[in-house]
Amino acid sequence: MALLRTFLLRLVTTIITLFGVAVIVFVVIRVVPGNPIAMMLPPGATEDDIAQLQALYGFDKSILEQFIIWLSGVVQGDFGTSISTRQPVAGLVLNRLPATLELSIISLIFAVLMGGTMALLGTRYRDGKAEGVIDVIAGMALSIPDFLWGLILILLFGVLWPVFHISGRISPALNIDFSTQFYLFEAILRLRFDVIYDLIGHMLMPALALAIPLAAIIAQLLKQSLKETMHLDYVTLARTKGYSEGKVITREALPNAVLPTLTLVGVQFTFLIGGTVIIERLFSYEGLGNMAIDAVINRDLPLIQGIVILFALLFTLVNLTVDILYVVLNPRLRNAR
Amino acid sequence: MTAYLSIRNLTVTLTGGTPILRNVSLDVVAGQVHGLVGESGAGKSMIGKAVLGTLPRALTISTGEIWLDGVNILTLKPSQRRQRIGAIAALIPQDPLTALNPSKRIGPQITRRLVDILGWSKQVATARALELLAEVQIPDPVRVMRTYPHELSGGMRQRILIASAFAAEPKLIIADEPTTALDVTVQKQILRLISDMQTRHSTALLFVTHDLGVVSKVCDTLSVLYAGKVVEDARMHRFFMRPIHPYSAALLAATPTYTDPTGSLTPVSPKVIKAVEQEIQEHDMRARQ
Ligand SMILES: Nc1ncnc2c1ncn2[C@@H]1O[C@H](COP(=O)(O)OP(=O)(O)O)[C@@H](O)[C@H]1O
Ligand SMILES: [Mg+2]
């Protein structure tokens, strides 16, 4: 019941949000200077040529008219045609989405593993030197943004000590015929360990760059939450039952302490997805973010619109997932009507 | 009569050195109930925590012995001590609303430790839990095992915690003000229940309370605690006939059941407080020498 209501409510707000995003993007990219059509044509094109092409793409109409035309297309699944590649936006964008999704999810997994371990260790050895070390590490990790981590990793492991891939998504030499763009997912399903190894090898550096700041946030927040939980009566009672400190932390405290962390991780994960735009560029990773930068450079208005809408949709999906998880993990909400 | 739990000269201090428990000695005889009385902040809970190994980190045991089942548990390695306590002692906590894990069903909260720590099989543990839930008069134990704490009333939760404490047939139970957080109407039932369970299972019980009226109903012996110091240690009968320490006498006079219930109560007089404070100071002086 609670789940269904959360879901329906979220569906309505999602539609409103996406509409709002569409309006803003539509207006903003038409207000900033730079004529996409003029950029497409070779130098020396006449005013007439430009006007003709503009009419072809509908840029001669008012913004409101353009928006209505665009929206009626979107409702039918047609996001327009990319100016720079002359291909349908929907196809281009969906083709790139899996690469970005895989990178984001692997980054999230890294962040949860690293941050979770730090939080658990910090709680286990709280009020001692070990906790101090963890606090310092988390503080440092957090004070450097993801793209700078990207540069640092490239310098360290691409230049100084070149042991990891710092460019691309997969080694061309592998020459695999994938039937979807979800390379990693497919490789896992097909149990192609050599391919998995290669894909993870390529993802490692960009994923770490994205994951480090989020790991630090998780470490700090979850540790704080765990330490507060450790004072509660049910934890003390578990201690008298003969459980070791480690078991008390993971079994009794953790399931309750993750709840406040979960909400924040949801919000931070959307930031992480946003971070892929620059990180993908930095590591020449062929995802949505990399495509977004090209689209902006080329003033490819339909493509920019499509990418932004897709990112917005992703963000709302993440938030929805967090809301559902929160209800699922919290028995007090699960049974509520 | 041999003591099952024997605390000898236990001194617990704050990390700064301020004493919280002052040279406390007390005995709980196997199968008997020992009351631990004193006003709020006297250190009653800390005695229980010292025994069960759950003292707050800011507190340390500076001297003393805690003999449990013939072993001074303070000489054991932490992991051994933990296992030993888990196997033979149990706690009935003060506040049933906060003592159950909100994210876990009742069943596992009773059975997990039987399986994990004591090595019982899952079926045996579940059967045992059901049996005990029935014994503490919980209607429909099978259903209750599947519920979450927030679905149950405070009284029900305290019954569950009592069942859980008795589940592994511990030889010693420490009940820390087990009725204080409950509705007055439920308090009596829970008190009766703990007393009945104690008799039936012949468990040694250290019963912590600030209420002498409660002590008179369930205890065989008692200690009166003031500012972390035991000021009187007595058998029930003698205590209520003839308290020796002036503070005990004043406490008794301030308890409604033992004066005329309709008449006025005598608060503990400043003179008595002054005298006992003096005693504490002298004790601390001696301890420092
Ligand atoms: N976590 C703690 N850190 C420091 N002092 C504490 C802590 N908990 C309790 N105390 C102190 O220990 C003393 C005894 O407390 P307690 O045993 O809880 O009293 P009560 O007799 O009411 O159960 C009190 O004076 C209290 O201030
Ligand atoms: Mg107390």
XYZ file of C-alpha atoms and ligand atoms in Angstrom:
654
model
C 0.000 0.000 0.000
C 2.657 2.435 1.120
C 4.772 1.356 -1.839
C 1.989 1.869 -4.348
C 1.227 5.341 -3.040
C 4.896 6.315 -3.090
C 5.092 5.051 -6.636
C 2.025 6.887 -7.968
C 2.961 10.106 -6.237
C 6.430 9.879 -7.699
C 5.079 9.210 -11.170
C 3.075 12.433 -11.122
C 5.967 14.512 -9.776
C 8.313 12.918 -12.312
C 6.145 14.008 -15.217
C 5.888 17.544 -13.853
C 9.647 17.664 -13.214
C 10.522 16.441 -16.682
C 8.181 18.980 -18.234
C 9.831 21.744 -16.232
C 13.295 20.579 -17.226
C 12.254 20.440 -20.875
C 10.961 24.020 -20.778
C 14.090 25.381 -19.104
C 16.516 23.557 -21.399
C 14.517 24.504 -24.456
C 14.591 28.175 -23.619
C 18.157 28.371 -22.314
C 19.859 26.703 -25.252
C 17.988 28.969 -27.642
C 18.901 32.116 -25.746
C 22.662 31.543 -25.519
C 24.632 32.889 -28.467
C 25.930 30.643 -31.260
C 23.966 29.623 -34.324
C 24.044 25.874 -34.826
C 23.022 26.075 -38.439
C 25.702 28.607 -39.327
C 28.238 26.294 -37.715
C 27.160 23.369 -39.870
C 27.689 25.168 -43.139
C 31.065 25.749 -44.705
C 32.453 29.279 -44.433
C 31.124 31.537 -47.117
C 27.567 30.229 -47.039
C 25.062 32.892 -47.904
C 22.381 34.282 -45.632
C 19.888 32.510 -47.876
C 21.473 29.097 -47.333
C 21.361 29.622 -43.587
C 17.734 30.713 -43.637
C 16.780 27.700 -45.699
C 18.396 25.237 -43.350
C 16.945 27.021 -40.355
C 13.503 26.597 -41.800
C 14.232 22.913 -42.370
C 15.005 22.421 -38.664
C 12.160 24.738 -37.656
C 14.404 27.321 -36.032
C 12.617 30.124 -37.872
C 9.496 29.664 -35.748
C 8.895 31.185 -32.283
C 10.238 29.320 -29.240
C 6.683 28.440 -28.148
C 5.847 26.983 -31.549
C 9.132 25.062 -31.617
C 8.410 23.705 -28.152
C 4.928 22.509 -29.090
C 6.242 20.804 -32.210
C 9.069 19.191 -30.206
C 6.713 18.098 -27.411
C 4.215 16.511 -29.802
C 7.116 14.547 -31.274
C 8.363 13.493 -27.827
C 4.955 12.164 -26.877
C 5.292 9.791 -29.837
C 8.858 8.896 -28.931
C 10.440 11.166 -31.524
C 13.061 13.437 -29.971
C 13.989 15.081 -33.250
C 17.054 14.756 -35.433
C 20.587 15.544 -34.348
C 21.996 18.441 -36.332
C 25.621 17.318 -36.267
C 25.049 13.647 -37.106
C 21.657 13.844 -38.873
C 20.459 10.788 -36.979
C 17.413 10.451 -34.713
C 18.247 11.759 -31.218
C 16.393 8.937 -29.445
C 18.551 6.274 -31.080
C 21.825 8.109 -30.469
C 21.069 8.742 -26.845
C 19.765 5.270 -26.021
C 22.823 3.791 -27.674
C 25.112 5.660 -25.312
C 23.017 5.313 -22.163
C 24.182 1.773 -21.227
C 27.850 2.798 -21.129
C 27.086 5.605 -18.693
C 24.749 3.446 -16.608
C 27.398 0.758 -16.249
C 30.044 3.281 -15.255
C 27.742 4.967 -12.735
C 26.632 1.718 -11.136
C 30.169 0.343 -10.878
C 31.212 3.658 -9.314
C 28.355 3.414 -6.840
C 29.356 -0.136 -5.932
C 32.974 1.001 -5.404
C 31.798 3.922 -3.282
C 29.534 1.760 -1.111
C 32.234 -0.876 -0.626
C 34.970 1.631 0.204
C 32.783 3.955 2.280
C 31.034 1.088 4.044
C 34.310 -0.581 4.989
C 35.700 2.687 6.319
C 32.530 3.328 8.335
C 32.511 -0.173 9.824
C 36.225 -0.080 10.691
C 35.880 3.422 12.101
C 33.018 2.271 14.308
C 34.798 -0.890 15.390
C 37.892 1.066 16.419
C 36.066 4.243 17.418
C 37.605 6.856 19.680
C 41.055 5.506 18.803
C 43.856 6.206 16.344
C 42.250 4.105 13.615
C 39.154 6.284 13.610
C 41.334 9.374 13.391
C 43.136 7.964 10.358
C 39.821 7.178 8.682
C 38.511 10.686 9.398
C 41.619 12.211 7.844
C 41.399 9.988 4.755
C 37.703 10.778 4.321
C 38.363 14.478 4.770
C 41.035 14.443 2.094
C 38.963 12.351 -0.286
C 36.114 14.783 0.085
C 38.090 17.978 -0.358
C 39.115 17.028 -3.898
C 36.337 16.934 -6.548
C 35.857 13.957 -8.863
C 37.433 15.475 -11.989
C 40.591 16.356 -10.049
C 40.712 12.788 -8.781
C 40.442 11.810 -12.431
C 43.480 13.916 -13.313
C 45.424 12.625 -10.310
C 44.663 9.012 -11.270
C 45.698 9.652 -14.865
C 48.974 11.178 -13.689
C 49.649 8.372 -11.235
C 48.508 5.303 -13.122
C 48.649 6.512 -16.708
C 51.850 8.514 -16.716
C 54.039 7.827 -13.675
C 53.256 4.167 -13.325
C 51.228 3.165 -16.377
C 49.530 0.007 -15.179
C 45.846 0.770 -15.789
C 43.823 1.695 -18.857
C 43.097 5.391 -18.820
C 41.205 5.674 -22.074
C 38.252 4.047 -23.790
C 35.729 1.455 -22.744
C 37.086 -1.793 -24.175
C 40.261 -2.950 -25.941
C 39.582 -2.903 -29.714
C 41.720 -6.031 -30.009
C 39.064 -8.047 -28.233
C 36.733 -7.592 -31.182
C 33.550 -8.873 -29.548
C 30.123 -8.783 -31.166
C 27.846 -7.472 -28.481
C 24.116 -7.695 -29.071
C 23.374 -4.821 -26.687
C 25.294 -1.781 -25.506
C 25.386 -3.204 -21.967
C 28.848 -4.673 -22.532
C 29.603 -5.523 -18.933
C 26.162 -6.916 -18.202
C 26.316 -9.032 -21.326
C 29.829 -10.262 -20.597
C 28.713 -11.306 -17.122
C 25.690 -13.168 -18.515
C 27.898 -14.910 -21.052
C 30.517 -15.642 -18.366
C 33.240 -14.166 -20.580
C 35.739 -13.501 -17.807
C 38.413 -12.158 -20.153
C 35.951 -9.533 -21.389
C 34.750 -8.712 -17.874
C 38.372 -8.234 -16.857
C 39.033 -5.930 -19.779
C 35.868 -3.865 -19.210
C 36.466 -3.479 -15.483
C 40.091 -2.619 -16.247
C 38.917 0.261 -18.424
C 36.295 1.367 -15.932
C 38.546 1.176 -12.884
C 40.158 4.611 -13.112
C 37.095 6.685 -14.111
C 34.934 4.747 -11.652
C 37.416 5.371 -8.831
C 37.519 9.076 -9.650
C 33.741 9.206 -9.365
C 33.588 6.910 -6.347
C 36.212 8.438 -4.044
C 34.285 11.567 -2.990
C 31.055 9.580 -2.558
C 32.907 6.919 -0.558
C 34.108 9.642 1.784
C 30.579 10.943 2.278
C 29.289 7.429 2.975
C 32.152 6.769 5.390
C 31.491 9.909 7.395
C 27.719 9.696 7.489
C 27.399 5.966 8.085
C 30.062 6.037 10.784
C 28.290 8.882 12.563
C 25.001 7.063 12.327
C 26.545 3.764 13.501
C 28.225 5.420 16.463
C 24.933 6.940 17.562
C 23.197 3.595 17.189
C 25.870 1.873 19.292
C 24.568 3.678 22.387
C 21.023 2.414 21.998
C 19.550 -0.094 24.412
C 19.028 -2.920 21.943
C 22.700 -2.801 21.027
C 23.708 -2.988 24.686
C 21.307 -5.878 25.170
C 22.885 -7.711 22.220
C 26.285 -7.276 23.872
C 25.086 -9.048 27.021
C 24.044 -11.964 24.827
C 27.664 -12.758 24.019
C 28.012 -11.296 20.526
C 31.412 -9.918 19.580
C 31.767 -6.212 18.962
C 32.019 -6.795 15.215
C 28.821 -8.849 15.118
C 27.038 -6.297 17.288
C 27.954 -3.609 14.761
C 27.043 -5.487 11.599
C 23.970 -7.325 12.868
C 22.321 -4.984 15.335
C 23.471 -1.478 14.505
C 24.015 -1.559 10.733
C 20.459 -2.390 9.563
C 19.157 0.639 11.442
C 22.076 2.946 10.778
C 21.892 2.597 6.976
C 18.494 4.255 6.757
C 19.580 7.888 7.202
C 22.617 7.224 4.984
C 20.475 5.763 2.229
C 18.592 8.986 1.503
C 21.782 10.970 1.214
C 23.479 8.365 -0.954
C 20.517 8.652 -3.328
C 20.999 12.393 -3.696
C 24.773 12.007 -3.990
C 24.394 9.310 -6.630
C 22.580 11.759 -8.878
C 25.562 14.100 -8.452
C 27.819 11.201 -9.372
C 25.852 10.612 -12.575
C 26.266 14.316 -13.306
C 29.997 13.880 -12.727
C 30.216 11.326 -15.537
C 29.955 14.163 -18.071
C 33.451 15.416 -17.317
C 34.948 12.112 -16.214
C 33.893 10.376 -19.443
C 35.523 13.153 -21.392
C 38.669 12.883 -19.332
C 38.961 9.132 -19.904
C 37.596 9.148 -23.496
C 34.845 6.843 -22.311
C 32.159 6.604 -24.954
C 29.106 7.385 -22.863
C 26.286 9.842 -22.668
C 28.372 12.468 -20.898
C 31.036 12.484 -23.552
C 28.314 12.842 -26.149
C 26.788 15.731 -24.181
C 30.003 17.725 -24.401
C 30.234 17.154 -28.166
C 26.604 18.200 -28.502
C 27.245 21.437 -26.638
C 30.365 22.218 -28.680
C 28.397 21.645 -31.899
C 25.354 23.559 -30.612
C 23.362 20.437 -31.519
C 20.158 21.670 -29.879
C 17.957 18.594 -30.388
C 20.685 16.321 -29.077
C 21.343 18.506 -26.017
C 17.639 18.463 -25.259
C 17.458 14.713 -25.562
C 20.474 14.141 -23.313
C 19.309 16.551 -20.651
C 15.842 15.010 -20.546
C 17.386 11.563 -20.233
C 19.644 12.692 -17.381
C 16.644 14.237 -15.639
C 14.726 10.984 -16.068
C 17.672 9.060 -14.621
C 17.778 11.326 -11.578
C 14.102 10.883 -10.843
C 14.441 7.120 -11.266
C 17.277 7.107 -8.739
C 15.147 9.072 -6.283
C 12.242 6.713 -6.806
C 14.482 3.709 -6.162
C 15.733 5.295 -2.948
C 12.189 5.989 -1.758
C 11.167 2.410 -2.446
C 14.285 0.996 -0.758
C 13.659 3.179 2.264
C 10.183 1.748 2.660
C 11.365 -1.801 2.022
C 14.180 -1.561 4.582
C 12.099 0.160 7.240
C 9.535 -2.173 8.802
C 7.753 0.727 10.442
C 6.901 2.188 7.048
C 6.399 -1.114 5.277
C 3.345 -2.019 7.332
C 1.939 1.484 7.492
C -1.177 2.179 5.519
C 24.512 -20.651 51.102
C 26.964 -19.945 48.342
C 26.714 -16.805 46.317
C 26.273 -17.327 42.574
C 27.291 -13.742 41.924
C 29.692 -12.185 44.357
C 30.965 -8.656 43.881
C 33.963 -7.798 46.033
C 35.255 -4.277 46.673
C 34.314 -3.065 43.230
C 35.418 0.462 42.461
C 34.477 2.037 39.166
C 35.727 5.471 38.213
C 35.241 7.997 35.476
C 38.355 8.350 33.337
C 39.114 11.552 35.261
C 39.209 9.620 38.519
C 35.802 10.554 39.958
C 34.411 7.435 41.639
C 31.043 6.185 40.397
C 31.022 2.977 42.478
C 32.850 3.001 45.801
C 34.162 -0.296 47.080
C 30.911 -2.114 46.392
C 30.452 -5.649 47.725
C 27.293 -7.667 47.381
C 26.187 -11.271 46.984
C 23.374 -12.839 45.017
C 22.685 -16.362 46.212
C 21.782 -19.019 43.680
C 18.022 -19.159 43.197
C 17.392 -16.088 45.342
C 16.414 -12.494 44.686
C 18.687 -9.687 45.793
C 17.287 -6.163 45.662
C 19.488 -3.205 44.803
C 17.870 0.029 45.943
C 18.936 3.620 45.792
C 17.838 6.905 44.358
C 18.309 7.786 40.726
C 21.993 8.270 39.858
C 23.227 6.186 42.813
C 25.018 3.788 40.461
C 22.580 0.860 40.445
C 22.677 0.409 36.671
C 26.464 0.668 36.647
C 26.719 -2.330 38.972
C 24.653 -4.367 36.513
C 26.697 -3.077 33.603
C 29.973 -3.885 35.333
C 28.808 -7.468 35.774
C 27.534 -7.832 32.212
C 30.522 -6.078 30.668
C 28.594 -3.168 29.178
C 30.018 -0.239 31.129
C 30.139 2.996 29.106
C 33.589 3.623 27.627
C 34.172 6.585 29.908
C 34.079 4.318 32.960
C 36.740 1.878 34.088
C 36.864 -0.764 36.794
C 39.826 0.322 38.900
C 39.744 -2.348 41.595
C 37.628 -5.261 42.737
C 36.498 -8.738 41.815
C 33.339 -10.028 40.217
C 32.870 -13.720 40.916
C 30.313 -15.344 38.695
C 29.724 -19.075 39.099
C 33.037 -19.429 40.923
C 35.144 -17.527 38.400
C 36.424 -13.985 38.776
C 35.294 -12.805 35.367
C 37.519 -9.726 35.519
C 40.526 -12.010 35.105
C 39.182 -13.531 31.879
C 40.123 -12.384 28.405
C 37.412 -10.082 26.973
C 36.192 -12.634 24.434
C 36.037 -15.403 27.049
C 34.271 -13.130 29.495
C 31.722 -12.157 26.877
C 30.955 -15.756 25.986
C 30.755 -16.845 29.602
C 28.387 -14.034 30.538
C 26.281 -14.665 27.440
C 25.922 -18.299 28.399
C 25.005 -17.983 32.071
C 23.617 -14.492 32.638
C 20.939 -12.329 31.076
C 19.503 -8.834 31.335
C 15.923 -7.669 31.604
C 16.278 -4.035 30.534
C 14.564 -0.949 31.839
C 12.847 0.388 28.766
C 11.098 -2.200 26.579
C 10.409 0.456 23.939
C 14.088 0.872 23.111
C 15.478 -2.554 23.989
C 14.210 -4.423 20.936
C 15.802 -3.917 17.535
C 13.222 -1.981 15.471
C 14.273 -3.541 12.184
C 14.029 -7.186 13.215
C 11.136 -9.536 13.820
C 10.533 -10.752 17.364
C 11.271 -14.415 16.581
C 14.902 -14.013 15.506
C 15.525 -11.547 18.332
C 14.846 -14.402 20.750
C 16.237 -17.347 18.806
C 19.337 -15.968 17.030
C 21.545 -15.970 20.120
C 20.432 -19.487 21.039
C 21.597 -20.648 17.632
C 24.648 -18.379 17.210
C 26.116 -18.349 20.689
C 24.811 -21.499 22.301
C 24.834 -23.672 19.204
C 21.234 -24.880 19.405
C 19.516 -26.087 16.272
C 17.037 -23.704 14.704
C 14.045 -25.949 15.406
C 14.930 -26.381 19.066
C 15.481 -22.648 19.469
C 12.152 -21.831 17.828
C 10.301 -24.397 19.933
C 11.944 -22.975 23.033
C 10.984 -19.412 22.090
C 7.357 -20.407 21.525
C 7.289 -22.238 24.827
C 8.611 -19.207 26.689
C 6.314 -16.751 24.944
C 3.433 -18.919 26.108
C 4.905 -18.992 29.589
C 4.977 -15.180 29.778
C 1.315 -15.253 28.720
C 1.636 -13.829 25.260
C -1.454 -14.692 23.240
C -0.789 -16.328 19.859
C 3.008 -16.721 20.143
C 3.316 -18.021 16.583
C 1.952 -14.773 15.203
C 3.919 -12.596 17.636
C 7.176 -14.247 16.528
C 6.569 -12.754 13.076
C 5.739 -9.216 14.196
C 8.027 -6.221 14.506
C 8.499 -4.457 17.867
C 6.553 -1.341 16.832
C 3.424 -3.447 16.383
C 3.375 -4.385 20.074
C 2.547 -2.527 23.294
C 5.146 -1.724 25.960
C 3.798 -4.418 28.264
C 3.933 -7.021 25.503
C 7.474 -6.022 24.606
C 8.581 -6.332 28.226
C 7.034 -9.822 28.356
C 9.005 -10.699 25.236
C 12.223 -9.377 26.773
C 11.541 -11.433 29.882
C 10.941 -14.540 27.772
C 14.144 -13.791 25.869
C 16.125 -13.375 29.098
C 14.954 -16.739 30.422
C 15.270 -18.535 27.061
C 18.727 -19.997 27.610
C 18.021 -20.942 31.256
C 20.579 -18.505 32.652
C 21.645 -18.948 36.261
C 21.670 -15.193 36.872
C 19.321 -12.500 35.652
C 19.845 -8.811 36.193
C 16.599 -6.859 36.001
C 17.294 -3.128 35.792
C 14.154 -1.297 36.903
C 12.080 -3.560 34.668
C 8.761 -1.879 35.437
C 9.745 1.794 35.648
C 8.974 2.584 32.024
C 5.591 0.849 32.023
C 2.026 2.003 32.734
C 1.108 1.676 36.380
C -1.570 -0.876 35.518
C 0.956 -3.095 33.757
C 3.704 -2.698 36.363
C 2.119 -5.081 38.845
C 1.556 -7.808 36.266
C 5.140 -7.617 35.021
C 6.499 -7.665 38.556
C 4.414 -10.730 39.375
C 5.548 -12.347 36.130
C 9.251 -11.816 36.819
C 8.825 -13.106 40.358
C 6.942 -16.210 39.171
C 9.457 -16.940 36.431
C 12.326 -16.544 38.889
C 10.728 -19.023 41.285
C 9.861 -21.530 38.583
C 13.295 -21.468 36.964
C 15.069 -20.949 40.317
C 17.310 -18.292 38.820
C 19.426 -15.945 40.873
C 18.002 -12.463 40.335
C 19.627 -9.101 40.943
C 16.644 -6.801 41.065
C 17.484 -3.132 40.571
C 14.868 -0.606 41.642
C 14.405 2.735 43.343
C 11.158 1.511 44.902
C 11.341 -0.153 48.318
C 7.702 -1.178 47.955
C 8.653 -3.338 44.986
C 11.629 -4.789 46.845
C 9.450 -5.936 49.720
C 7.327 -7.973 47.322
C 10.019 -9.925 45.518
C 13.389 -9.884 47.299
C 15.114 -12.140 49.829
C 18.007 -9.804 50.557
C 18.883 -6.258 49.586
C 21.612 -3.653 49.340
C 21.001 0.055 49.745
C 23.195 2.182 47.539
C 23.953 5.854 48.008
C 26.365 7.721 45.731
C 27.941 4.479 44.587
C 28.473 3.157 48.116
C 26.590 0.303 49.761
C 25.329 1.808 53.009
C 23.361 -1.218 54.132
C 23.275 -4.886 53.237
C 20.520 -6.881 54.840
C 18.003 -9.697 54.781
C 14.573 -8.429 53.859
C 12.833 -9.281 57.077
C 15.416 -7.641 59.295
C 15.631 -4.605 57.069
C 11.960 -3.788 57.244
C 11.834 -4.459 60.967
C 14.977 -2.617 61.921
C 16.986 -0.716 59.302
C 20.440 -0.005 60.686
C 21.716 2.859 58.582
C 19.977 6.207 59.121
C 19.692 6.670 55.343
C 17.930 3.297 55.011
C 15.573 4.220 57.804
C 14.810 7.539 56.166
C 14.263 5.821 52.816
C 11.867 3.384 54.441
C 9.958 6.207 56.076
C 9.640 7.871 52.695
C 8.038 4.822 51.066
C 4.233 4.917 51.060
C 3.557 1.209 51.585
C 5.432 1.128 54.864
C 4.039 4.194 56.481
C 0.355 4.786 56.743
C -0.784 4.880 53.087
C -3.255 7.633 53.867
C -0.913 9.582 56.082
C 1.798 11.993 55.035
C 5.236 10.833 53.914
C 8.462 11.876 55.530
C 10.990 13.074 53.000
C 14.607 12.095 53.664
C 15.768 14.853 56.025
C 18.706 17.120 55.182
C 20.390 15.932 58.356
C 20.461 12.329 57.131
C 21.723 13.405 53.719
C 24.464 15.444 55.339
C 25.526 12.511 57.472
C 25.706 10.089 54.570
C 27.551 12.617 52.388
C 30.068 12.943 55.231
C 30.466 9.165 55.227
C 31.122 9.165 51.464
C 33.769 11.865 51.857
C 35.499 9.937 54.602
C 35.447 6.844 52.393
C 37.043 8.733 49.526
C 39.696 10.142 51.873
C 40.562 6.664 53.059
C 40.603 5.348 49.491
C 43.078 8.008 48.449
C 45.544 7.141 51.203
N 28.053 7.213 30.024
C 28.376 7.739 31.209
N 29.514 8.433 31.320
C 29.843 8.988 32.498
N 29.114 8.906 33.627
C 27.975 8.210 33.566
C 27.532 7.595 32.359
N 26.365 6.999 32.595
C 26.081 7.240 33.902
N 27.035 7.949 34.484
C 27.082 8.383 35.888
O 27.096 7.234 36.700
C 26.336 7.445 37.863
C 25.455 6.248 38.142
O 24.526 6.126 37.109
P 23.472 4.933 37.070
O 24.131 3.666 37.473
O 22.818 4.967 35.743
O 22.433 5.367 38.187
P 21.090 4.624 38.590
O 21.284 4.275 40.029
O 20.008 5.635 38.428
O 20.919 3.449 37.717
C 25.545 8.717 37.668
O 26.043 9.688 38.559
C 25.818 9.123 36.258
O 26.047 10.511 36.184
Mg 19.487 3.054 36.251
